[in-house]
Amino acid sequence: MRALTLTAIAVVVSGCSLFSGSEESRRAADQPTIADLKPAIIEDQGEETVNINIDEVIANYTDLLTVVEDPETRTKILYRLADLQMIRNEESSVTQEVVDYSEGSAAYFAVAISAYEGLLKKYPNRAENDQVLYQLAKAYDLEGRRDDSFNALNRLVKEYPRSSYFHEAQFRRGEILFTNGDYDASQRAFESVIRGGAKTGFEQQALYMHGWSLFKQGEYETSLDSFVKVLDLVMPESDDLDALSKESRTLVEDQLRVMGFAFNYLDGVDTVTSLFARVGARSYEHLIYQQYGELLVKEERYTDAVSVYRRFIELHPLSKWSPYYQERVIQTLIVAGFGSSVLPEKAAFVKNYGVTSDFYWRQQDEKVKAFTADKLRVYIDELATHHHAAAQTLDRNVAAGRNGRAKGLDGKEISAQQARTAMRDEYASAAAYYQEFVDTFPQDPKAPQMVFLRGETLFAVQRYEEAIVAYEKAAYEYQGFAKGAEAGYAAITAFDELASGSAEAERAQIELRKIESQIRFAQSYASDPRAGAVMASAAEKLFAMKDYPRAIDVAQRLTQRTPPPDNASLLGAWLIISHSQFELKQYAEAEKSYSRVLALMPANDKRRGEIAELLAASIYKQGELMLAANDVNGAIDQFLRVGQAAPTASVRANADYDAATYMLQQGQWDRAISVLNGFRQRYPQHELAKDVPAKLAMAYRNTEQWDAAAGELAVISQSHPDGETRRESLLLSAELYEKSGQTQKAIDTYRDYANSYPEPADMAAEAGYTLSELYAKANDPIKQRFWLQKVVQGYDAAGSKGSDRMRYLAAKSSSVLADDAFIQFKSIKLTAPLQNSLRSKQEAMKRAMAAYKKTANYRIAEFTTRSSFRLGEIYSQLSRDLLDSERPRNLNELELEQYQLLLEEQAYPFEENAIELHEANAQRSWSGTYDEWVKNSFEALKKLFPARYKKSEEIPEFSENIL
């Protein structure tokens, strides 16, 4: 049990200290104690530890003295017993509800004091006496013996300058000196502690009291340096006072308060500024400005307080505390009653911390951002409202002004121009703040209203482009905004104002943008009573700008509105639709739309005729489109439908004409005839009527109505403006009359042609020759020969210009005329007296031979061989006629025989000529010409020269190998 007790004492002694939980108690416990001695007996680990109170420990140490003989150990026990007495006295004092350390409480510490005094007396030079002096000074202090305590401390610092208790002793001395009002001495005591630094454990308290010592001596500026050092030690990194313990916060607040007093005693805010210029910036600097400002406010030094707050803002514009200080400026001015200065400071708040500031975008602290946002939300609204109201006041004042004068905002009279300038400035400021609000709080419920009001202010100062942007944003970007429709309509109005003040070149683009705005308004606010008129205006403008697809779209939506628009608006919409469809070549749709227009249009409306024309044109254009798509029959049907839908339309003439034309192309002759005759009946004076005869002529020819066709061609030949067409038509008319069997009409028409158109000569020759044949059929040989002669003369006159056909016809005609001469030659009989009749015969012979030579000269083979044969026959005929001529009646037989011989002599040369000519004609067969007249020449030669020619013809055989 004894071993257990010693062990317990060692444990308790090693754990005891003079000041529970204090730095000085820790240091006392670190001094060597009885626990450092090795126990005589090892502690029994198997037994439980026994709780021993301080009285038992003291008793144990007292008992220990009776068994310990070593002087050093006994001395240590005595020192420890003194400390234990002090501890017991302190514990006893703590347990009392009321602790009184006055002279009547000496019983608490008398034993400890007596023990310490005994030790000092008995061991005056012992090293541990610094601790004894420290504990003795404490005991004196606790008993209220301050002077004795002070003397003990003085002895400690004097005799033990290296003691671990030195700095605390100096600190306790400083406190006593400060309490006694010896501020200079206390200052030096605290400086001694401060020089010990943080390791003393009293640096903070010493600095604090050092500052107060200087302050009490009037050394305000120097004291501030110590106070700053205290704050450096106490303030947390966050600079948040709430993070401090209650005691530390109290210390800091007291420190800030006394610093405020120092500033007041010096140069106020300038001292604050110079302090940090001297000691350097501090994170808690804002607290010093804050507390000093609040001190000034309490003292009702409002202007000075505002200066303090402004100085911080000036020096630290981007500090997270800056907006708080600007708010303090505002609130201080409000408290001070400086109302006129409040609004500019709110404007400064917005400028310095609003969305356009550097501060706004650099700030990361969420609390600061929230605080700033709350203030901005209020102040921007207030500023915008203020400037808007001011602008409206000036606006009214300008309107009410007279003689170029108006009242300003202060009620004083100024020039109207000055008032207008001020008004524009106020509107501009309001607009800027409205925008600032939206930029800062885009999702705020007030944002739509702010945007709208910005539009109103911009409109008021004729900044229409910007006003439009604001109005449209308010109208279309904020769903459910109560004034959305008003904003949308205001944008449209702003476009009108913008256009009226813009250059001509810019108006088209503005007008286009206005239309977009109108469409957007009508779509977004369809139920608005103005939407119909806006939509109609947009449709009209789109049509005027030739934006037909969109004009149709807008106008159609107008027709579909519920409730439907009035009849006039509906009619206007359908007019735009139909006209636009027509311009877009949507002719089928246009036809339907024009029909709707006519259905809506009153019967007495003067426009009905025009719409009927457009309806007809729509149908007609459908036909043209079908033609382009090669649907000719479809096009014909469309053209004919024009007359059905709009009988009086001017385009019907073209439609009927085109229908007939394409019917002709398609071979629909009977339909074409019917349409063309109808056209001529309805439009006898139409410019296209002149072409009807030609088309009818074509149709009649293709239906073999030759007489009718000829009649139409005859009309053309008389009426057509083109001479060539008239000529061709007259000739064709003659041909068709001839073909129809109308011989007399054919003769009359050919004669008209031949007499009217000598050119082209070949056609004239054809006509003349045809006339000769028609007269031949009519048994009128005289007229026949007349036109044959015309044919020959025509070719002869043409010379080298004559065509081969003309030459042929001339040869043929000449051949007929030559045959007439041959017949005449042949018909003349040779009678006595021969000389007389022979003369006539010879004259006829010359004429016949000349005619045949002329015919041969045309070098047409069939007529050349014919002429050659006839020339041989003339000689042969003359030879025969001579031999067969009438004999004179008074000749005897001899004379008659001689006369016969004479005739034979005269006839022989002619026969030889005949043989020669026939032989020449027959020889043409050698060159491949073997026609009727060559054959006839061979037959004639058989008779004239039988010895040579009266044998069968030998036709050479050609080898098939000859190519």
PDB file of C-alpha atoms in Angstrom, residues 118-371:
ATOM      1  CA  GLY A 118      10.478  30.377   4.508  1.00  0.00           C
ATOM      2  CA  LEU A 119      12.070  28.830   1.462  1.00  0.00           C
ATOM      3  CA  LEU A 120      13.455  32.148   0.259  1.00  0.00           C
ATOM      4  CA  LYS A 121      14.832  32.865   3.695  1.00  0.00           C
ATOM      5  CA  LYS A 122      16.250  29.394   4.189  1.00  0.00           C
ATOM      6  CA  TYR A 123      17.563  29.012   0.604  1.00  0.00           C
ATOM      7  CA  PRO A 124      18.143  32.596  -0.641  1.00  0.00           C
ATOM      8  CA  ASN A 125      20.397  31.623  -3.494  1.00  0.00           C
ATOM      9  CA  ARG A 126      18.710  28.504  -4.781  1.00  0.00           C
ATOM     10  CA  ALA A 127      18.116  28.383  -8.530  1.00  0.00           C
ATOM     11  CA  GLU A 128      14.468  27.470  -8.170  1.00  0.00           C
ATOM     12  CA  ASN A 129      13.723  30.718  -6.278  1.00  0.00           C
ATOM     13  CA  ASP A 130      12.476  32.428  -9.482  1.00  0.00           C
ATOM     14  CA  GLN A 131       9.527  30.057  -9.340  1.00  0.00           C
ATOM     15  CA  VAL A 132       9.119  30.687  -5.618  1.00  0.00           C
ATOM     16  CA  LEU A 133       9.115  34.443  -6.225  1.00  0.00           C
ATOM     17  CA  TYR A 134       6.605  34.015  -9.050  1.00  0.00           C
ATOM     18  CA  GLN A 135       4.275  31.930  -6.848  1.00  0.00           C
ATOM     19  CA  LEU A 136       4.767  34.269  -3.911  1.00  0.00           C
ATOM     20  CA  ALA A 137       3.904  37.297  -6.047  1.00  0.00           C
ATOM     21  CA  LYS A 138       0.823  35.490  -7.208  1.00  0.00           C
ATOM     22  CA  ALA A 139      -0.158  34.610  -3.646  1.00  0.00           C
ATOM     23  CA  TYR A 140       0.344  38.202  -2.568  1.00  0.00           C
ATOM     24  CA  ASP A 141      -1.781  39.365  -5.474  1.00  0.00           C
ATOM     25  CA  LEU A 142      -4.529  36.903  -4.658  1.00  0.00           C
ATOM     26  CA  GLU A 143      -4.573  38.130  -1.076  1.00  0.00           C
ATOM     27  CA  GLY A 144      -4.733  41.747  -2.276  1.00  0.00           C
ATOM     28  CA  ARG A 145      -1.226  42.604  -1.224  1.00  0.00           C
ATOM     29  CA  ARG A 146      -0.409  44.349  -4.503  1.00  0.00           C
ATOM     30  CA  ASP A 147       2.656  46.169  -3.280  1.00  0.00           C
ATOM     31  CA  ASP A 148       4.182  42.974  -1.903  1.00  0.00           C
ATOM     32  CA  SER A 149       3.297  41.232  -5.158  1.00  0.00           C
ATOM     33  CA  PHE A 150       4.915  44.070  -7.170  1.00  0.00           C
ATOM     34  CA  ASN A 151       8.063  43.873  -5.005  1.00  0.00           C
ATOM     35  CA  ALA A 152       8.298  40.098  -5.489  1.00  0.00           C
ATOM     36  CA  LEU A 153       7.982  40.585  -9.250  1.00  0.00           C
ATOM     37  CA  ASN A 154      10.612  43.329  -9.221  1.00  0.00           C
ATOM     38  CA  ARG A 155      13.008  41.018  -7.349  1.00  0.00           C
ATOM     39  CA  LEU A 156      12.274  38.203  -9.832  1.00  0.00           C
ATOM     40  CA  VAL A 157      13.062  40.278 -12.956  1.00  0.00           C
ATOM     41  CA  LYS A 158      16.079  41.832 -11.302  1.00  0.00           C
ATOM     42  CA  GLU A 159      17.635  38.682  -9.874  1.00  0.00           C
ATOM     43  CA  TYR A 160      16.526  36.201 -12.519  1.00  0.00           C
ATOM     44  CA  PRO A 161      16.604  37.940 -15.945  1.00  0.00           C
ATOM     45  CA  ARG A 162      16.948  34.557 -17.643  1.00  0.00           C
ATOM     46  CA  SER A 163      14.067  32.952 -15.777  1.00  0.00           C
ATOM     47  CA  SER A 164      11.249  31.432 -17.748  1.00  0.00           C
ATOM     48  CA  TYR A 165       9.017  33.587 -15.562  1.00  0.00           C
ATOM     49  CA  PHE A 166      10.812  36.763 -16.536  1.00  0.00           C
ATOM     50  CA  HIS A 167       8.477  37.891 -19.311  1.00  0.00           C
ATOM     51  CA  GLU A 168       5.311  37.084 -17.427  1.00  0.00           C
ATOM     52  CA  ALA A 169       6.718  38.898 -14.421  1.00  0.00           C
ATOM     53  CA  GLN A 170       7.419  41.895 -16.582  1.00  0.00           C
ATOM     54  CA  PHE A 171       3.905  41.677 -18.003  1.00  0.00           C
ATOM     55  CA  ARG A 172       2.443  41.512 -14.441  1.00  0.00           C
ATOM     56  CA  ARG A 173       4.625  44.459 -13.467  1.00  0.00           C
ATOM     57  CA  GLY A 174       3.391  46.398 -16.509  1.00  0.00           C
ATOM     58  CA  GLU A 175      -0.198  45.736 -15.538  1.00  0.00           C
ATOM     59  CA  ILE A 176       0.423  47.013 -12.004  1.00  0.00           C
ATOM     60  CA  LEU A 177       2.273  50.067 -13.299  1.00  0.00           C
ATOM     61  CA  PHE A 178      -0.528  50.795 -15.811  1.00  0.00           C
ATOM     62  CA  THR A 179      -3.102  50.452 -13.039  1.00  0.00           C
ATOM     63  CA  ASN A 180      -1.057  52.806 -10.910  1.00  0.00           C
ATOM     64  CA  GLY A 181      -0.947  55.304 -13.811  1.00  0.00           C
ATOM     65  CA  ASP A 182       2.773  54.992 -14.393  1.00  0.00           C
ATOM     66  CA  TYR A 183       2.255  54.660 -18.190  1.00  0.00           C
ATOM     67  CA  ASP A 184       5.851  55.339 -19.108  1.00  0.00           C
ATOM     68  CA  ALA A 185       7.141  52.565 -16.806  1.00  0.00           C
ATOM     69  CA  SER A 186       4.358  50.206 -17.907  1.00  0.00           C
ATOM     70  CA  GLN A 187       5.298  50.942 -21.535  1.00  0.00           C
ATOM     71  CA  ARG A 188       8.899  49.863 -20.836  1.00  0.00           C
ATOM     72  CA  ALA A 189       7.752  46.724 -18.983  1.00  0.00           C
ATOM     73  CA  PHE A 190       5.532  45.752 -21.900  1.00  0.00           C
ATOM     74  CA  GLU A 191       8.298  46.468 -24.390  1.00  0.00           C
ATOM     75  CA  SER A 192      10.515  44.024 -22.434  1.00  0.00           C
ATOM     76  CA  VAL A 193       7.861  41.350 -22.933  1.00  0.00           C
ATOM     77  CA  ILE A 194       7.391  42.272 -26.580  1.00  0.00           C
ATOM     78  CA  ARG A 195      11.078  41.837 -27.226  1.00  0.00           C
ATOM     79  CA  GLY A 196      10.689  38.242 -26.021  1.00  0.00           C
ATOM     80  CA  GLY A 197       8.412  37.572 -28.963  1.00  0.00           C
ATOM     81  CA  ALA A 198       5.727  34.939 -29.366  1.00  0.00           C
ATOM     82  CA  LYS A 199       7.539  32.353 -27.259  1.00  0.00           C
ATOM     83  CA  THR A 200       6.776  34.335 -24.079  1.00  0.00           C
ATOM     84  CA  GLY A 201       3.091  33.533 -24.384  1.00  0.00           C
ATOM     85  CA  PHE A 202       2.319  37.157 -23.542  1.00  0.00           C
ATOM     86  CA  GLU A 203       3.163  38.895 -26.825  1.00  0.00           C
ATOM     87  CA  GLN A 204      -0.434  39.648 -27.751  1.00  0.00           C
ATOM     88  CA  GLN A 205      -1.371  40.940 -24.264  1.00  0.00           C
ATOM     89  CA  ALA A 206       1.848  42.941 -24.038  1.00  0.00           C
ATOM     90  CA  LEU A 207       1.281  44.592 -27.404  1.00  0.00           C
ATOM     91  CA  TYR A 208      -2.276  45.431 -26.440  1.00  0.00           C
ATOM     92  CA  MET A 209      -1.200  47.007 -23.141  1.00  0.00           C
ATOM     93  CA  HIS A 210       1.801  48.661 -24.793  1.00  0.00           C
ATOM     94  CA  GLY A 211      -0.551  50.398 -27.197  1.00  0.00           C
ATOM     95  CA  TRP A 212      -2.742  51.536 -24.313  1.00  0.00           C
ATOM     96  CA  SER A 213       0.316  52.790 -22.441  1.00  0.00           C
ATOM     97  CA  LEU A 214       1.302  54.902 -25.429  1.00  0.00           C
ATOM     98  CA  PHE A 215      -2.279  56.053 -25.933  1.00  0.00           C
ATOM     99  CA  LYS A 216      -2.453  57.169 -22.279  1.00  0.00           C
ATOM    100  CA  GLN A 217       0.700  59.147 -22.811  1.00  0.00           C
ATOM    101  CA  GLY A 218      -0.797  60.889 -25.886  1.00  0.00           C
ATOM    102  CA  GLU A 219       1.403  58.967 -28.286  1.00  0.00           C
ATOM    103  CA  TYR A 220      -1.587  58.183 -30.501  1.00  0.00           C
ATOM    104  CA  GLU A 221       0.161  57.531 -33.788  1.00  0.00           C
ATOM    105  CA  THR A 222       2.768  55.247 -32.155  1.00  0.00           C
ATOM    106  CA  SER A 223       0.060  53.413 -30.253  1.00  0.00           C
ATOM    107  CA  LEU A 224      -1.607  52.575 -33.553  1.00  0.00           C
ATOM    108  CA  ASP A 225       1.417  50.510 -34.575  1.00  0.00           C
ATOM    109  CA  SER A 226       1.025  48.306 -31.481  1.00  0.00           C
ATOM    110  CA  PHE A 227      -2.699  47.969 -32.015  1.00  0.00           C
ATOM    111  CA  VAL A 228      -2.087  46.864 -35.612  1.00  0.00           C
ATOM    112  CA  LYS A 229       0.349  44.213 -34.340  1.00  0.00           C
ATOM    113  CA  VAL A 230      -2.293  42.944 -31.915  1.00  0.00           C
ATOM    114  CA  LEU A 231      -4.771  42.634 -34.754  1.00  0.00           C
ATOM    115  CA  ASP A 232      -2.156  40.837 -36.815  1.00  0.00           C
ATOM    116  CA  LEU A 233      -1.988  38.187 -34.083  1.00  0.00           C
ATOM    117  CA  VAL A 234      -5.684  37.924 -33.284  1.00  0.00           C
ATOM    118  CA  MET A 235      -7.515  38.294 -36.562  1.00  0.00           C
ATOM    119  CA  PRO A 236      -8.298  35.054 -38.454  1.00  0.00           C
ATOM    120  CA  GLU A 237      -7.352  34.695 -42.094  1.00  0.00           C
ATOM    121  CA  SER A 238     -10.961  35.112 -43.101  1.00  0.00           C
ATOM    122  CA  ASP A 239     -11.208  38.475 -41.317  1.00  0.00           C
ATOM    123  CA  ASP A 240     -14.555  37.250 -40.061  1.00  0.00           C
ATOM    124  CA  LEU A 241     -15.222  38.435 -36.514  1.00  0.00           C
ATOM    125  CA  ASP A 242     -17.761  35.664 -36.087  1.00  0.00           C
ATOM    126  CA  ALA A 243     -14.888  33.188 -36.337  1.00  0.00           C
ATOM    127  CA  LEU A 244     -13.323  34.590 -33.142  1.00  0.00           C
ATOM    128  CA  SER A 245     -13.933  33.410 -29.617  1.00  0.00           C
ATOM    129  CA  LYS A 246     -16.037  35.670 -27.462  1.00  0.00           C
ATOM    130  CA  GLU A 247     -12.963  36.906 -25.624  1.00  0.00           C
ATOM    131  CA  SER A 248     -10.972  37.544 -28.801  1.00  0.00           C
ATOM    132  CA  ARG A 249     -13.861  39.324 -30.441  1.00  0.00           C
ATOM    133  CA  THR A 250     -14.248  41.553 -27.430  1.00  0.00           C
ATOM    134  CA  LEU A 251     -10.540  42.299 -27.608  1.00  0.00           C
ATOM    135  CA  VAL A 252     -10.704  43.149 -31.317  1.00  0.00           C
ATOM    136  CA  GLU A 253     -13.759  45.332 -30.954  1.00  0.00           C
ATOM    137  CA  ASP A 254     -12.119  47.210 -28.089  1.00  0.00           C
ATOM    138  CA  GLN A 255      -8.965  47.530 -30.152  1.00  0.00           C
ATOM    139  CA  LEU A 256     -10.880  48.980 -33.103  1.00  0.00           C
ATOM    140  CA  ARG A 257     -12.738  51.371 -30.827  1.00  0.00           C
ATOM    141  CA  VAL A 258      -9.608  52.795 -29.229  1.00  0.00           C
ATOM    142  CA  MET A 259      -7.987  53.099 -32.668  1.00  0.00           C
ATOM    143  CA  GLY A 260     -10.988  55.178 -33.695  1.00  0.00           C
ATOM    144  CA  PHE A 261     -10.352  57.489 -30.768  1.00  0.00           C
ATOM    145  CA  ALA A 262      -6.741  57.792 -31.862  1.00  0.00           C
ATOM    146  CA  PHE A 263      -7.814  58.731 -35.383  1.00  0.00           C
ATOM    147  CA  ASN A 264     -10.078  61.398 -33.975  1.00  0.00           C
ATOM    148  CA  TYR A 265      -7.227  62.835 -31.922  1.00  0.00           C
ATOM    149  CA  LEU A 266      -5.059  62.943 -35.012  1.00  0.00           C
ATOM    150  CA  ASP A 267      -6.094  63.753 -38.633  1.00  0.00           C
ATOM    151  CA  GLY A 268      -9.100  61.500 -38.949  1.00  0.00           C
ATOM    152  CA  VAL A 269      -9.328  59.480 -42.152  1.00  0.00           C
ATOM    153  CA  ASP A 270      -5.989  60.807 -43.363  1.00  0.00           C
ATOM    154  CA  THR A 271      -4.402  59.131 -40.342  1.00  0.00           C
ATOM    155  CA  VAL A 272      -6.049  55.849 -41.283  1.00  0.00           C
ATOM    156  CA  THR A 273      -4.639  56.155 -44.759  1.00  0.00           C
ATOM    157  CA  SER A 274      -1.147  57.092 -43.553  1.00  0.00           C
ATOM    158  CA  LEU A 275      -1.196  54.245 -41.030  1.00  0.00           C
ATOM    159  CA  PHE A 276      -1.537  51.585 -43.704  1.00  0.00           C
ATOM    160  CA  ALA A 277       0.813  53.416 -45.964  1.00  0.00           C
ATOM    161  CA  ARG A 278       3.328  53.091 -43.151  1.00  0.00           C
ATOM    162  CA  VAL A 279       2.675  49.554 -41.896  1.00  0.00           C
ATOM    163  CA  GLY A 280       1.489  48.110 -45.202  1.00  0.00           C
ATOM    164  CA  ALA A 281      -1.876  46.775 -46.328  1.00  0.00           C
ATOM    165  CA  ARG A 282      -3.826  44.471 -44.016  1.00  0.00           C
ATOM    166  CA  SER A 283      -6.632  42.097 -44.827  1.00  0.00           C
ATOM    167  CA  TYR A 284      -8.671  43.488 -41.929  1.00  0.00           C
ATOM    168  CA  GLU A 285      -8.172  47.058 -43.035  1.00  0.00           C
ATOM    169  CA  HIS A 286     -11.835  47.324 -43.941  1.00  0.00           C
ATOM    170  CA  LEU A 287     -12.806  46.673 -40.315  1.00  0.00           C
ATOM    171  CA  ILE A 288     -10.814  49.662 -39.163  1.00  0.00           C
ATOM    172  CA  TYR A 289     -12.479  51.932 -41.716  1.00  0.00           C
ATOM    173  CA  GLN A 290     -15.837  50.436 -40.816  1.00  0.00           C
ATOM    174  CA  GLN A 291     -15.500  50.848 -37.064  1.00  0.00           C
ATOM    175  CA  TYR A 292     -14.102  54.323 -37.397  1.00  0.00           C
ATOM    176  CA  GLY A 293     -16.972  55.314 -39.679  1.00  0.00           C
ATOM    177  CA  GLU A 294     -19.509  53.887 -37.256  1.00  0.00           C
ATOM    178  CA  LEU A 295     -17.850  55.787 -34.412  1.00  0.00           C
ATOM    179  CA  LEU A 296     -18.224  59.013 -36.382  1.00  0.00           C
ATOM    180  CA  VAL A 297     -21.869  58.225 -37.138  1.00  0.00           C
ATOM    181  CA  LYS A 298     -22.544  57.711 -33.425  1.00  0.00           C
ATOM    182  CA  GLU A 299     -20.956  61.068 -32.856  1.00  0.00           C
ATOM    183  CA  GLU A 300     -23.233  62.455 -35.622  1.00  0.00           C
ATOM    184  CA  ARG A 301     -20.224  63.474 -37.629  1.00  0.00           C
ATOM    185  CA  TYR A 302     -21.906  62.288 -40.810  1.00  0.00           C
ATOM    186  CA  THR A 303     -19.795  64.125 -43.315  1.00  0.00           C
ATOM    187  CA  ASP A 304     -16.618  62.759 -41.738  1.00  0.00           C
ATOM    188  CA  ALA A 305     -18.095  59.268 -41.683  1.00  0.00           C
ATOM    189  CA  VAL A 306     -18.921  59.515 -45.401  1.00  0.00           C
ATOM    190  CA  SER A 307     -15.352  60.668 -46.049  1.00  0.00           C
ATOM    191  CA  VAL A 308     -14.030  57.574 -44.246  1.00  0.00           C
ATOM    192  CA  TYR A 309     -16.205  55.263 -46.310  1.00  0.00           C
ATOM    193  CA  ARG A 310     -15.318  57.004 -49.543  1.00  0.00           C
ATOM    194  CA  ARG A 311     -11.630  56.857 -48.709  1.00  0.00           C
ATOM    195  CA  PHE A 312     -11.774  53.090 -48.429  1.00  0.00           C
ATOM    196  CA  ILE A 313     -13.638  52.848 -51.753  1.00  0.00           C
ATOM    197  CA  GLU A 314     -11.113  55.141 -53.377  1.00  0.00           C
ATOM    198  CA  LEU A 315      -8.170  53.084 -52.146  1.00  0.00           C
ATOM    199  CA  HIS A 316      -9.768  49.663 -52.636  1.00  0.00           C
ATOM    200  CA  PRO A 317     -12.277  49.932 -55.492  1.00  0.00           C
ATOM    201  CA  LEU A 318     -12.144  46.206 -56.272  1.00  0.00           C
ATOM    202  CA  SER A 319     -12.205  45.003 -52.672  1.00  0.00           C
ATOM    203  CA  LYS A 320     -15.089  42.737 -51.839  1.00  0.00           C
ATOM    204  CA  TRP A 321     -15.891  45.193 -49.029  1.00  0.00           C
ATOM    205  CA  SER A 322     -16.127  48.157 -51.369  1.00  0.00           C
ATOM    206  CA  PRO A 323     -19.873  47.824 -52.113  1.00  0.00           C
ATOM    207  CA  TYR A 324     -20.583  47.578 -48.398  1.00  0.00           C
ATOM    208  CA  TYR A 325     -18.832  50.893 -47.881  1.00  0.00           C
ATOM    209  CA  GLN A 326     -20.778  52.493 -50.728  1.00  0.00           C
ATOM    210  CA  GLU A 327     -23.948  51.279 -49.066  1.00  0.00           C
ATOM    211  CA  ARG A 328     -22.738  52.845 -45.778  1.00  0.00           C
ATOM    212  CA  VAL A 329     -22.272  56.122 -47.634  1.00  0.00           C
ATOM    213  CA  ILE A 330     -25.873  55.918 -48.842  1.00  0.00           C
ATOM    214  CA  GLN A 331     -27.313  54.967 -45.468  1.00  0.00           C
ATOM    215  CA  THR A 332     -25.247  57.615 -43.661  1.00  0.00           C
ATOM    216  CA  LEU A 333     -26.532  60.302 -46.014  1.00  0.00           C
ATOM    217  CA  ILE A 334     -30.093  59.088 -45.421  1.00  0.00           C
ATOM    218  CA  VAL A 335     -29.622  59.187 -41.643  1.00  0.00           C
ATOM    219  CA  ALA A 336     -28.025  62.625 -41.947  1.00  0.00           C
ATOM    220  CA  GLY A 337     -30.991  63.865 -43.968  1.00  0.00           C
ATOM    221  CA  PHE A 338     -28.890  64.735 -47.010  1.00  0.00           C
ATOM    222  CA  GLY A 339     -31.587  63.510 -49.431  1.00  0.00           C
ATOM    223  CA  SER A 340     -30.289  65.319 -52.520  1.00  0.00           C
ATOM    224  CA  SER A 341     -26.976  63.495 -52.193  1.00  0.00           C
ATOM    225  CA  VAL A 342     -28.447  60.027 -51.918  1.00  0.00           C
ATOM    226  CA  LEU A 343     -29.412  59.487 -55.555  1.00  0.00           C
ATOM    227  CA  PRO A 344     -25.955  60.297 -56.951  1.00  0.00           C
ATOM    228  CA  GLU A 345     -24.453  57.807 -54.503  1.00  0.00           C
ATOM    229  CA  LYS A 346     -26.888  55.148 -55.622  1.00  0.00           C
ATOM    230  CA  ALA A 347     -25.855  55.930 -59.181  1.00  0.00           C
ATOM    231  CA  ALA A 348     -22.228  55.534 -58.073  1.00  0.00           C
ATOM    232  CA  PHE A 349     -23.108  52.170 -56.565  1.00  0.00           C
ATOM    233  CA  VAL A 350     -24.541  51.012 -59.885  1.00  0.00           C
ATOM    234  CA  LYS A 351     -21.614  52.379 -61.842  1.00  0.00           C
ATOM    235  CA  ASN A 352     -18.923  50.920 -59.585  1.00  0.00           C
ATOM    236  CA  TYR A 353     -20.483  47.538 -58.858  1.00  0.00           C
ATOM    237  CA  GLY A 354     -22.954  47.018 -61.675  1.00  0.00           C
ATOM    238  CA  VAL A 355     -22.747  44.592 -64.540  1.00  0.00           C
ATOM    239  CA  THR A 356     -20.580  46.931 -66.595  1.00  0.00           C
ATOM    240  CA  SER A 357     -17.968  47.371 -63.877  1.00  0.00           C
ATOM    241  CA  ASP A 358     -14.672  45.548 -63.406  1.00  0.00           C
ATOM    242  CA  PHE A 359     -15.757  44.737 -59.876  1.00  0.00           C
ATOM    243  CA  TYR A 360     -18.810  42.810 -61.062  1.00  0.00           C
ATOM    244  CA  TRP A 361     -16.868  40.387 -63.199  1.00  0.00           C
ATOM    245  CA  ARG A 362     -13.926  39.921 -60.853  1.00  0.00           C
ATOM    246  CA  GLN A 363     -15.894  39.242 -57.734  1.00  0.00           C
ATOM    247  CA  GLN A 364     -16.111  35.573 -56.711  1.00  0.00           C
ATOM    248  CA  ASP A 365     -17.435  35.793 -53.162  1.00  0.00           C
ATOM    249  CA  GLU A 366     -21.028  34.567 -53.271  1.00  0.00           C
ATOM    250  CA  LYS A 367     -22.102  36.557 -50.218  1.00  0.00           C
ATOM    251  CA  VAL A 368     -20.726  39.753 -51.682  1.00  0.00           C
ATOM    252  CA  LYS A 369     -22.347  39.006 -55.018  1.00  0.00           C
ATOM    253  CA  ALA A 370     -25.677  38.400 -53.324  1.00  0.00           C
ATOM    254  CA  PHE A 371     -25.399  41.618 -51.321  1.00  0.00           C
TER     255      PHE A 371
END
